[in-house]
mmCIF file of C-alpha atoms in Angstrom:
data_model
loop_
_atom_site.group_PDB
_atom_site.id
_atom_site.type_symbol
_atom_site.label_atom_id
_atom_site.label_comp_id
_atom_site.label_asym_id
_atom_site.label_seq_id
_atom_site.Cartn_x
_atom_site.Cartn_y
_atom_site.Cartn_z
ATOM 1 C CA MET A 1 -13.111 12.721 -24.278
ATOM 2 C CA ARG A 2 -14.853 13.760 -27.504
ATOM 3 C CA SER A 3 -18.266 12.648 -26.238
ATOM 4 C CA GLY A 4 -17.912 14.235 -22.813
ATOM 5 C CA ARG A 5 -19.391 11.086 -21.248
ATOM 6 C CA LEU A 6 -16.922 10.813 -18.400
ATOM 7 C CA PHE A 7 -19.459 9.630 -15.811
ATOM 8 C CA ARG A 8 -19.599 5.840 -15.505
ATOM 9 C CA TYR A 9 -23.406 5.622 -15.688
ATOM 10 C CA GLY A 10 -25.788 6.697 -18.442
ATOM 11 C CA GLU A 11 -29.518 7.246 -17.996
ATOM 12 C CA MET A 12 -30.069 6.140 -21.580
ATOM 13 C CA GLY A 13 -27.988 3.003 -21.038
ATOM 14 C CA ALA A 14 -24.384 2.109 -20.356
ATOM 15 C CA ASP A 15 -23.046 3.016 -23.791
ATOM 16 C CA GLN A 16 -19.845 4.099 -22.046
ATOM 17 C CA ASN A 17 -19.072 0.882 -20.172
ATOM 18 C CA ASP A 18 -15.307 1.032 -19.647
ATOM 19 C CA VAL A 19 -15.705 0.998 -15.865
ATOM 20 C CA ALA A 20 -18.081 -1.970 -15.899
ATOM 21 C CA VAL A 21 -15.804 -3.986 -18.181
ATOM 22 C CA LEU A 22 -12.738 -2.987 -16.131
ATOM 23 C CA GLU A 23 -14.405 -4.252 -12.953
ATOM 24 C CA GLN A 24 -15.071 -7.583 -14.616
ATOM 25 C CA GLU A 25 -11.496 -7.812 -15.922
ATOM 26 C CA PHE A 26 -9.953 -6.789 -12.624
ATOM 27 C CA ALA A 27 -11.997 -9.314 -10.640
ATOM 28 C CA ALA A 28 -10.673 -12.057 -12.922
ATOM 29 C CA LEU A 29 -7.113 -10.731 -12.580
ATOM 30 C CA VAL A 30 -7.118 -10.843 -8.780
ATOM 31 C CA ALA A 31 -9.181 -14.055 -8.541
ATOM 32 C CA ARG A 32 -12.133 -12.562 -6.696
ATOM 33 C CA ARG A 33 -15.826 -12.922 -7.545
ATOM 34 C CA TYR A 34 -16.742 -9.229 -7.503
ATOM 35 C CA CYS A 35 -14.974 -5.919 -8.029
ATOM 36 C CA VAL A 36 -16.218 -2.368 -7.417
ATOM 37 C CA ALA A 37 -14.162 0.433 -8.992
ATOM 38 C CA VAL A 38 -13.941 3.602 -6.916
ATOM 39 C CA ASN A 39 -12.134 6.924 -6.911
ATOM 40 C CA SER A 40 -9.155 5.938 -4.729
ATOM 41 C CA GLY A 41 -7.506 3.114 -2.834
ATOM 42 C CA GLY A 42 -8.428 4.854 0.414
ATOM 43 C CA ALA A 43 -12.088 4.880 -0.623
ATOM 44 C CA ALA A 44 -11.856 1.135 -1.316
ATOM 45 C CA LEU A 45 -10.499 0.550 2.207
ATOM 46 C CA CYS A 46 -13.261 2.657 3.725
ATOM 47 C CA LEU A 47 -15.903 0.721 1.772
ATOM 48 C CA ALA A 48 -14.382 -2.582 2.868
ATOM 49 C CA LEU A 49 -14.817 -1.589 6.500
ATOM 50 C CA LYS A 50 -18.339 -0.282 5.941
ATOM 51 C CA VAL A 51 -19.567 -3.491 4.294
ATOM 52 C CA LEU A 52 -18.001 -5.473 7.157
ATOM 53 C CA ASP A 53 -20.316 -3.548 9.495
ATOM 54 C CA VAL A 54 -17.703 -1.488 11.321
ATOM 55 C CA GLN A 55 -19.541 0.724 13.799
ATOM 56 C CA PRO A 56 -18.595 4.211 15.055
ATOM 57 C CA GLY A 57 -15.686 3.954 17.464
ATOM 58 C CA ASP A 58 -14.904 0.303 16.711
ATOM 59 C CA PRO A 59 -11.190 -0.549 17.019
ATOM 60 C CA VAL A 60 -9.496 -1.671 13.791
ATOM 61 C CA LEU A 61 -5.996 -3.158 13.935
ATOM 62 C CA VAL A 62 -3.404 -1.984 11.394
ATOM 63 C CA ASN A 63 0.358 -2.411 11.125
ATOM 64 C CA GLY A 64 2.460 0.637 12.013
ATOM 65 C CA PHE A 65 4.454 0.743 8.764
ATOM 66 C CA THR A 66 1.980 2.090 6.256
ATOM 67 C CA LEU A 67 0.910 5.398 4.715
ATOM 68 C CA ALA A 68 -1.406 8.006 6.207
ATOM 69 C CA PRO A 69 -4.423 7.144 3.973
ATOM 70 C CA VAL A 70 -4.696 3.772 5.728
ATOM 71 C CA PRO A 71 -5.401 5.008 9.268
ATOM 72 C CA GLY A 72 -7.292 7.794 7.477
ATOM 73 C CA ALA A 73 -9.604 5.234 5.854
ATOM 74 C CA ILE A 74 -10.297 3.694 9.263
ATOM 75 C CA LEU A 75 -11.315 7.102 10.609
ATOM 76 C CA HIS A 76 -13.290 7.797 7.432
ATOM 77 C CA ALA A 77 -15.330 4.676 8.172
ATOM 78 C CA GLY A 78 -16.025 6.011 11.686
ATOM 79 C CA ALA A 79 -13.729 3.537 13.434
ATOM 80 C CA ARG A 80 -10.506 4.111 15.383
ATOM 81 C CA PRO A 81 -7.066 2.761 14.447
ATOM 82 C CA VAL A 82 -5.153 0.469 16.784
ATOM 83 C CA LEU A 83 -1.574 0.388 15.526
ATOM 84 C CA VAL A 84 0.456 -2.821 15.721
ATOM 85 C CA GLU A 85 4.253 -2.992 15.920
ATOM 86 C CA ILE A 86 6.376 -4.176 12.991
ATOM 87 C CA GLY A 87 9.496 -6.329 12.933
ATOM 88 C CA ALA A 88 12.899 -5.937 11.300
ATOM 89 C CA ASP A 89 11.423 -7.308 8.064
ATOM 90 C CA TYR A 90 9.071 -4.249 7.971
ATOM 91 C CA VAL A 91 5.915 -6.364 8.352
ATOM 92 C CA ILE A 92 3.429 -6.890 11.170
ATOM 93 C CA ASP A 93 4.613 -8.439 14.437
ATOM 94 C CA CYS A 94 2.137 -11.250 15.134
ATOM 95 C CA ASP A 95 3.026 -11.383 18.832
ATOM 96 C CA ASP A 96 2.122 -7.714 19.219
ATOM 97 C CA LEU A 97 -0.956 -8.311 17.060
ATOM 98 C CA ARG A 98 -2.184 -10.808 19.633
ATOM 99 C CA ARG A 99 -1.506 -8.420 22.512
ATOM 100 C CA ARG A 100 -3.254 -5.452 20.921
ATOM 101 C CA ALA A 101 -6.174 -7.482 19.618
ATOM 102 C CA ARG A 102 -6.876 -8.839 23.095
ATOM 103 C CA ALA A 103 -6.378 -5.465 24.771
ATOM 104 C CA SER A 104 -8.592 -3.551 22.318
ATOM 105 C CA GLY A 105 -11.261 -6.145 21.609
ATOM 106 C CA ALA A 106 -10.881 -5.440 17.874
ATOM 107 C CA ARG A 107 -12.508 -7.870 15.471
ATOM 108 C CA ILE A 108 -10.959 -6.565 12.208
ATOM 109 C CA LEU A 109 -7.351 -6.492 11.042
ATOM 110 C CA LEU A 110 -6.580 -4.142 8.165
ATOM 111 C CA LEU A 111 -3.268 -5.563 6.964
ATOM 112 C CA SER A 112 -1.251 -3.162 4.833
ATOM 113 C CA HIS A 113 1.170 -4.910 2.463
ATOM 114 C CA MET A 114 3.226 -1.744 2.664
ATOM 115 C CA ARG A 115 5.614 -1.170 -0.238
ATOM 116 C CA GLY A 116 5.002 -4.758 -1.317
ATOM 117 C CA HIS A 117 6.540 -6.373 1.784
ATOM 118 C CA ILE A 118 4.469 -9.474 2.468
ATOM 119 C CA ALA A 119 4.018 -10.729 6.018
ATOM 120 C CA ASP A 120 4.102 -14.435 6.821
ATOM 121 C CA MET A 121 0.519 -15.018 5.741
ATOM 122 C CA ASP A 122 0.455 -18.465 7.325
ATOM 123 C CA ALA A 123 1.190 -16.853 10.686
ATOM 124 C CA VAL A 124 -1.207 -13.962 10.056
ATOM 125 C CA MET A 125 -4.079 -16.241 9.102
ATOM 126 C CA GLY A 126 -3.326 -18.517 12.055
ATOM 127 C CA THR A 127 -3.493 -15.506 14.373
ATOM 128 C CA CYS A 128 -6.748 -14.335 12.779
ATOM 129 C CA ASP A 129 -8.257 -17.785 13.229
ATOM 130 C CA GLU A 130 -7.029 -17.959 16.822
ATOM 131 C CA LEU A 131 -8.505 -14.578 17.758
ATOM 132 C CA GLY A 132 -11.544 -14.545 15.464
ATOM 133 C CA LEU A 133 -10.261 -11.575 13.472
ATOM 134 C CA VAL A 134 -11.695 -10.635 10.072
ATOM 135 C CA LEU A 135 -8.952 -9.728 7.612
ATOM 136 C CA VAL A 136 -9.029 -6.829 5.136
ATOM 137 C CA GLU A 137 -6.002 -6.540 2.831
ATOM 138 C CA ASP A 138 -4.522 -3.249 1.679
ATOM 139 C CA CYS A 139 -2.923 -4.337 -1.612
ATOM 140 C CA ALA A 140 -2.067 -0.879 -2.944
ATOM 141 C CA HIS A 141 1.586 -1.952 -3.317
ATOM 142 C CA ALA A 142 1.068 -5.677 -3.813
ATOM 143 C CA LEU A 143 -0.784 -6.240 -7.081
ATOM 144 C CA CYS A 144 0.410 -9.562 -8.589
ATOM 145 C CA ALA A 145 2.274 -10.518 -5.391
ATOM 146 C CA LYS A 146 1.877 -14.004 -3.915
ATOM 147 C CA TRP A 147 2.474 -15.946 -0.713
ATOM 148 C CA GLY A 148 3.045 -19.669 -1.040
ATOM 149 C CA GLY A 149 1.653 -19.558 -4.579
ATOM 150 C CA ARG A 150 -1.582 -17.875 -3.472
ATOM 151 C CA ALA A 151 -2.386 -14.379 -4.714
ATOM 152 C CA ILE A 152 -2.176 -11.545 -2.232
ATOM 153 C CA GLY A 153 -5.643 -10.052 -2.060
ATOM 154 C CA THR A 154 -7.352 -13.440 -1.734
ATOM 155 C CA PHE A 155 -6.587 -14.100 1.949
ATOM 156 C CA GLY A 156 -9.006 -11.589 3.453
ATOM 157 C CA GLU A 157 -12.751 -11.067 3.341
ATOM 158 C CA ALA A 158 -12.037 -8.036 1.169
ATOM 159 C CA ALA A 159 -9.041 -6.498 -0.584
ATOM 160 C CA ALA A 160 -8.377 -2.919 -1.683
ATOM 161 C CA PHE A 161 -6.143 -1.905 -4.592
ATOM 162 C CA SER A 162 -4.966 1.477 -5.859
ATOM 163 C CA ALA A 163 -4.554 3.037 -9.302
ATOM 164 C CA GLN A 164 -2.773 6.159 -8.088
ATOM 165 C CA THR A 165 0.150 7.380 -10.190
ATOM 166 C CA TYR A 166 2.898 5.529 -8.301
ATOM 167 C CA LYS A 167 1.163 2.143 -8.275
ATOM 168 C CA HIS A 168 1.252 -0.836 -10.674
ATOM 169 C CA LEU A 169 -1.747 0.578 -12.551
ATOM 170 C CA ASN A 170 -1.821 4.321 -13.125
ATOM 171 C CA ALA A 171 -4.900 6.444 -13.748
ATOM 172 C CA GLY A 172 -3.612 9.327 -11.659
ATOM 173 C CA GLU A 173 -6.139 8.257 -9.048
ATOM 174 C CA GLY A 174 -8.529 5.344 -8.604
ATOM 175 C CA GLY A 175 -9.110 2.192 -6.615
ATOM 176 C CA PHE A 176 -10.751 -1.230 -6.512
ATOM 177 C CA LEU A 177 -12.555 -3.184 -3.833
ATOM 178 C CA ALA A 178 -12.407 -6.926 -4.536
ATOM 179 C CA LEU A 179 -14.466 -9.459 -2.575
ATOM 180 C CA ASP A 180 -16.535 -12.633 -2.867
ATOM 181 C CA ASN A 181 -19.610 -12.111 -0.700
ATOM 182 C CA ALA A 182 -22.709 -11.142 -2.719
ATOM 183 C CA ASP A 183 -24.383 -9.035 -0.029
ATOM 184 C CA ARG A 184 -21.208 -7.088 0.687
ATOM 185 C CA ALA A 185 -20.635 -6.518 -3.019
ATOM 186 C CA ALA A 186 -24.198 -5.222 -3.386
ATOM 187 C CA ARG A 187 -23.685 -2.806 -0.511
ATOM 188 C CA ALA A 188 -20.338 -1.638 -1.926
ATOM 189 C CA ILE A 189 -21.952 -0.889 -5.304
ATOM 190 C CA LEU A 190 -24.679 1.136 -3.613
ATOM 191 C CA HIS A 191 -22.264 2.891 -1.244
ATOM 192 C CA SER A 192 -20.009 3.805 -4.165
ATOM 193 C CA GLY A 193 -22.855 5.820 -5.672
ATOM 194 C CA SER A 194 -24.632 3.809 -8.345
ATOM 195 C CA TYR A 195 -27.923 5.663 -7.868
ATOM 196 C CA MET A 196 -30.528 3.262 -9.300
ATOM 197 C CA LEU A 197 -28.305 2.381 -12.256
ATOM 198 C CA HIS A 198 -26.570 -0.594 -10.660
ATOM 199 C CA GLY A 199 -27.897 -2.819 -13.432
ATOM 200 C CA GLN A 200 -25.076 -1.371 -15.545
ATOM 201 C CA HIS A 201 -22.536 -3.289 -13.430
ATOM 202 C CA LEU A 202 -21.153 -6.494 -14.940
ATOM 203 C CA SER A 203 -19.210 -7.653 -11.874
ATOM 204 C CA ALA A 204 -22.160 -7.729 -9.516
ATOM 205 C CA PRO A 205 -24.576 -10.025 -7.692
ATOM 206 C CA GLY A 206 -28.076 -10.471 -9.078
ATOM 207 C CA PRO A 207 -30.576 -7.601 -9.033
ATOM 208 C CA ASP A 208 -32.586 -9.293 -6.292
ATOM 209 C CA VAL A 209 -29.597 -9.124 -3.945
ATOM 210 C CA ILE A 210 -28.998 -5.438 -4.680
ATOM 211 C CA ALA A 211 -32.706 -4.657 -4.374
ATOM 212 C CA GLY A 212 -32.632 -6.011 -0.852
ATOM 213 C CA TRP A 213 -30.150 -3.312 0.151
ATOM 214 C CA GLU A 214 -31.320 -0.356 -1.996
ATOM 215 C CA GLU A 215 -33.204 1.612 0.603
ATOM 216 C CA ARG A 216 -30.849 0.807 3.486
ATOM 217 C CA THR A 217 -27.522 1.800 1.939
ATOM 218 C CA PRO A 218 -26.349 5.428 1.657
ATOM 219 C CA ASN A 219 -24.608 6.832 -1.426
ATOM 220 C CA PHE A 220 -21.062 7.980 -0.572
ATOM 221 C CA SER A 221 -20.177 9.163 -4.139
ATOM 222 C CA MET A 222 -16.948 7.197 -4.514
ATOM 223 C CA ARG A 223 -17.337 6.202 -8.175
ATOM 224 C CA MET A 224 -14.497 5.726 -10.638
ATOM 225 C CA THR A 225 -14.816 7.877 -13.755
ATOM 226 C CA ALA A 226 -15.094 6.424 -17.248
ATOM 227 C CA LEU A 227 -11.944 8.330 -18.182
ATOM 228 C CA ALA A 228 -9.904 6.621 -15.440
ATOM 229 C CA ALA A 229 -11.187 3.221 -16.567
ATOM 230 C CA ALA A 230 -10.316 3.961 -20.194
ATOM 231 C CA LEU A 231 -6.757 4.717 -19.058
ATOM 232 C CA LEU A 232 -6.530 1.544 -16.989
ATOM 233 C CA ARG A 233 -7.951 -1.162 -19.235
ATOM 234 C CA PRO A 234 -5.037 -1.256 -21.715
ATOM 235 C CA GLN A 235 -2.596 -1.402 -18.794
ATOM 236 C CA LEU A 236 -4.034 -4.712 -17.582
ATOM 237 C CA ARG A 237 -2.753 -6.468 -20.680
ATOM 238 C CA ASP A 238 0.737 -5.068 -20.137
ATOM 239 C CA LEU A 239 0.842 -5.809 -16.412
ATOM 240 C CA PRO A 240 2.918 -9.039 -16.516
ATOM 241 C CA ARG A 241 5.686 -7.327 -18.501
ATOM 242 C CA ARG A 242 5.608 -4.283 -16.246
ATOM 243 C CA VAL A 243 5.793 -6.350 -13.055
ATOM 244 C CA ALA A 244 8.731 -8.351 -14.387
ATOM 245 C CA ARG A 245 10.599 -5.170 -15.316
ATOM 246 C CA TRP A 246 9.810 -3.515 -11.965
ATOM 247 C CA ASN A 247 11.213 -6.513 -10.103
ATOM 248 C CA ALA A 248 14.322 -6.514 -12.294
ATOM 249 C CA ILE A 249 14.865 -2.831 -11.479
ATOM 250 C CA HIS A 250 14.328 -3.503 -7.778
ATOM 251 C CA ASP A 251 16.717 -6.452 -7.709
ATOM 252 C CA ARG A 252 19.467 -4.634 -9.605
ATOM 253 C CA ILE A 253 19.401 -1.596 -7.304
ATOM 254 C CA ALA A 254 18.952 -3.654 -4.129
ATOM 255 C CA SER A 255 21.858 -5.985 -4.881
ATOM 256 C CA ALA A 256 24.113 -3.028 -5.678
ATOM 257 C CA ILE A 257 23.357 -1.007 -2.548
ATOM 258 C CA ALA A 258 23.631 -4.136 -0.390
ATOM 259 C CA ARG A 259 27.389 -4.043 -1.070
ATOM 260 C CA SER A 260 27.606 -1.212 1.437
ATOM 261 C CA GLN A 261 28.249 -2.408 4.983
ATOM 262 C CA HIS A 262 26.109 0.496 6.195
ATOM 263 C CA VAL A 263 22.952 -0.725 4.438
ATOM 264 C CA ARG A 264 20.584 -3.473 5.534
ATOM 265 C CA LEU A 265 17.916 -4.867 3.233
ATOM 266 C CA PRO A 266 14.872 -6.441 4.876
ATOM 267 C CA PRO A 267 14.806 -10.249 4.748
ATOM 268 C CA ARG A 268 12.193 -11.802 2.476
ATOM 269 C CA SER A 269 10.735 -15.268 2.880
ATOM 270 C CA PRO A 270 11.196 -17.662 -0.068
ATOM 271 C CA ARG A 271 7.422 -18.220 0.155
ATOM 272 C CA GLN A 272 6.917 -14.625 -0.903
ATOM 273 C CA ARG A 273 6.760 -13.519 -4.544
ATOM 274 C CA TYR A 274 6.941 -9.770 -4.404
ATOM 275 C CA SER A 275 5.880 -7.170 -6.918
ATOM 276 C CA ALA A 276 8.038 -4.124 -6.205
ATOM 277 C CA THR A 277 7.630 -0.551 -7.429
ATOM 278 C CA SER A 278 10.257 0.833 -5.027
ATOM 279 C CA VAL A 279 13.290 -0.196 -2.986
ATOM 280 C CA GLN A 280 13.488 0.037 0.813
ATOM 281 C CA PHE A 281 16.589 -0.240 2.974
ATOM 282 C CA SER A 282 17.763 0.653 6.467
ATOM 283 C CA LEU A 283 20.825 2.750 7.251
ATOM 284 C CA LEU A 284 22.908 1.310 10.090
ATOM 285 C CA GLY A 285 24.524 3.449 12.780
ATOM 286 C CA PHE A 286 23.600 6.839 11.325
ATOM 287 C CA THR A 287 22.369 9.781 13.379
ATOM 288 C CA ASP A 288 19.353 11.767 12.197
ATOM 289 C CA GLY A 289 21.666 14.576 11.119
ATOM 290 C CA GLU A 290 23.832 12.200 9.122
ATOM 291 C CA ILE A 291 20.828 10.678 7.373
ATOM 292 C CA ALA A 292 19.536 14.152 6.483
ATOM 293 C CA ALA A 293 22.968 15.132 5.137
ATOM 294 C CA MET A 294 23.180 11.923 3.100
ATOM 295 C CA LEU A 295 19.738 12.525 1.597
ATOM 296 C CA ASP A 296 20.702 16.093 0.728
ATOM 297 C CA ARG A 297 23.779 14.840 -1.128
ATOM 298 C CA CYS A 298 21.649 12.372 -3.096
ATOM 299 C CA ALA A 299 19.032 15.019 -3.893
ATOM 300 C CA ALA A 300 21.742 17.374 -5.159
ATOM 301 C CA ARG A 301 22.640 14.696 -7.719
ATOM 302 C CA GLY A 302 19.031 14.215 -8.805
ATOM 303 C CA LEU A 303 18.159 11.222 -6.622
ATOM 304 C CA PRO A 304 15.264 11.924 -4.218
ATOM 305 C CA ILE A 305 15.040 9.432 -1.357
ATOM 306 C CA LYS A 306 12.248 9.270 1.206
ATOM 307 C CA TRP A 307 13.000 8.788 4.903
ATOM 308 C CA PHE A 308 10.390 7.352 7.246
ATOM 309 C CA GLY A 309 12.370 8.338 10.319
ATOM 310 C CA ALA A 310 12.263 12.080 9.685
ATOM 311 C CA GLY A 311 11.075 14.273 12.522
ATOM 312 C CA ARG A 312 8.312 15.784 10.406
ATOM 313 C CA GLN A 313 6.139 14.160 7.763
ATOM 314 C CA ARG A 314 7.059 15.137 4.256
ATOM 315 C CA GLY A 315 5.385 14.455 0.940
ATOM 316 C CA PHE A 316 3.982 10.933 0.991
ATOM 317 C CA THR A 317 6.129 9.844 3.929
ATOM 318 C CA SER A 318 5.017 9.725 7.558
ATOM 319 C CA ALA A 319 5.212 7.570 10.679
ATOM 320 C CA PRO A 320 2.780 6.704 13.497
ATOM 321 C CA ARG A 321 4.016 9.545 15.705
ATOM 322 C CA HIS A 322 2.768 11.991 13.060
ATOM 323 C CA TRP A 323 -0.798 10.623 13.107
ATOM 324 C CA ARG A 324 -2.047 12.457 16.173
ATOM 325 C CA TYR A 325 -5.570 12.199 14.724
ATOM 326 C CA ALA A 326 -5.348 8.425 15.275
ATOM 327 C CA GLY A 327 -5.370 8.894 19.052
ATOM 328 C CA ASP A 328 -2.880 7.764 21.659
ATOM 329 C CA GLN A 329 -1.104 4.641 20.436
ATOM 330 C CA GLY A 330 1.607 4.501 23.077
ATOM 331 C CA ALA A 331 5.291 4.875 22.279
ATOM 332 C CA MET A 332 5.392 2.309 19.427
ATOM 333 C CA GLN A 333 9.091 2.054 20.283
ATOM 334 C CA GLN A 334 9.833 -1.018 18.192
ATOM 335 C CA THR A 335 8.213 0.417 15.067
ATOM 336 C CA HIS A 336 9.821 3.841 15.406
ATOM 337 C CA ALA A 337 13.238 2.273 16.036
ATOM 338 C CA ILE A 338 12.929 0.399 12.732
ATOM 339 C CA LEU A 339 11.546 3.389 10.848
ATOM 340 C CA ALA A 340 14.356 5.599 12.220
ATOM 341 C CA GLY A 341 16.741 4.460 9.490
ATOM 342 C CA LEU A 342 14.250 3.252 6.879
ATOM 343 C CA CYS A 343 14.651 4.872 3.459
ATOM 344 C CA ASP A 344 12.728 4.458 0.230
ATOM 345 C CA ILE A 345 13.705 4.879 -3.434
ATOM 346 C CA ARG A 346 10.945 5.062 -6.006
ATOM 347 C CA THR A 347 11.691 3.044 -9.145
ATOM 348 C CA PRO A 348 9.840 4.256 -12.248
ATOM 349 C CA LEU A 349 9.644 1.838 -15.159
ATOM 350 C CA SER A 350 11.593 4.306 -17.273
ATOM 351 C CA LEU A 351 14.827 3.398 -15.429
ATOM 352 C CA THR A 352 17.381 1.619 -17.619
ATOM 353 C CA ASP A 353 19.983 -0.791 -16.251
ATOM 354 C CA GLU A 354 22.511 2.038 -16.477
ATOM 355 C CA ASP A 355 20.156 4.287 -14.495
ATOM 356 C CA CYS A 356 19.834 1.609 -11.826
ATOM 357 C CA ASP A 357 23.609 1.347 -11.507
ATOM 358 C CA LEU A 358 23.856 5.135 -11.231
ATOM 359 C CA VAL A 359 21.191 5.229 -8.499
ATOM 360 C CA ALA A 360 23.170 2.720 -6.456
ATOM 361 C CA GLU A 361 26.442 4.543 -7.122
ATOM 362 C CA ILE A 362 25.026 7.898 -5.988
ATOM 363 C CA LEU A 363 23.670 6.354 -2.795
ATOM 364 C CA ARG A 364 26.851 4.455 -1.946
ATOM 365 C CA GLU A 365 29.023 7.513 -2.582
ATOM 366 C CA ALA A 366 26.782 9.675 -0.393
ATOM 367 C CA ILE A 367 26.956 7.105 2.404
ATOM 368 C CA GLU A 368 30.733 6.821 2.193
ATOM 369 C CA THR A 369 31.097 10.611 2.193
ATOM 370 C CA ILE A 370 29.122 10.879 5.435
ATOM 371 C CA VAL A 371 31.092 8.040 7.014
ATOM 372 C CA SER A 372 34.382 9.649 5.955
ATOM 373 C CA THR A 373 33.302 13.005 7.356
ATOM 374 C CA ARG A 374 32.436 11.311 10.643
ATOM 375 C CA ALA A 375 35.829 9.610 10.760
ATOM 376 C CA GLU A 376 37.670 12.847 9.982
ATOM 377 C CA ALA A 377 35.746 14.654 12.707
ATOM 378 C CA GLY A 378 36.710 11.904 15.146
ATOM 379 C CA GLU A 379 40.393 12.155 14.209
ATOM 380 C CA THR A 380 40.302 15.942 14.634
ATOM 381 C CA GLY A 381 38.666 15.574 18.036
ATOM 382 C CA ARG A 382 41.267 13.064 19.190
ATOM 383 C CA ALA A 383 44.107 15.293 17.945
ATOM 384 C CA ARG A 384 42.751 18.241 19.920
ATOM 385 C CA THR A 385 42.335 16.256 23.107
ATOM 386 C CA GLY A 386 45.794 14.750 22.608
#
């Protein structure tokens, strides 16, 4: 900040090398050969598709429970999203994946590990092998997660991570593309906007590989700033403690709200080791009006809850029916039926155990109030008709 050298490259040399060192450290953390730091998780997804040679109009498969920047990244890369249904566990439905892959002719699956819910990666990889699909992983909510002991972010040809405020690492904004292929890494470095200063990268293929792509690869100006990297590097060392505390917060709130007969938590496979920064649950048997009233009661007590089934997109929350820019995806009935009651509680690390108990108490009381109001209205109606 004192020097004003916030750009990651220096014409007189990389004396400010926080970004280069961060890339090297992050690649080691996620067990990939190369890492390119960029300005957002969405930019990392876009770059992943570009280096996998997605062409204008190409179909790219993506699960229907995700956030708007994911289909947005597909469009940013010039491709078109093909949305795939989800199941009751909030993750991709592999049967529908097969149907839509065959119908669309898509060759790439962009799998979003939305809110840290991990699909059966054995089934996903088996389906990819069966259909010849190339996998890209959106790990924005899944840093440090695992399936069967293997790190999420190492299953696909490329993996994208986020450093936006509400993620495991927080620089306000930022992202990482992690991959193993030297040619793709070279192209990602050039696409990100290295000018001719790519020699200042530490997590990079040799200069001969990059030189082979220099004059064929456009600069998209997606670089991470030195300031963002300086904020992120100390957080890497604290990540194991933070993940453990986040999971403890998640488990305490989840177990408490599960006591309500009106709440369903998604099942998780024992092969999954999650890394949660929020809690998701489904409300059972509630109308849209009742859900809205319940959320209002929680908000009045200082507990904001997101609802993926809302009629209009709000804040960070949306559903496939809101993404008209993605083109006609059909009814997506299964996905929208699941999202209809799906709610989301953000869990900042600042929450104490007492805070967690209060969160659950507020939610349970709001649910019971709505249920009681419904019952009273039913009794009144029966009395009048009687």
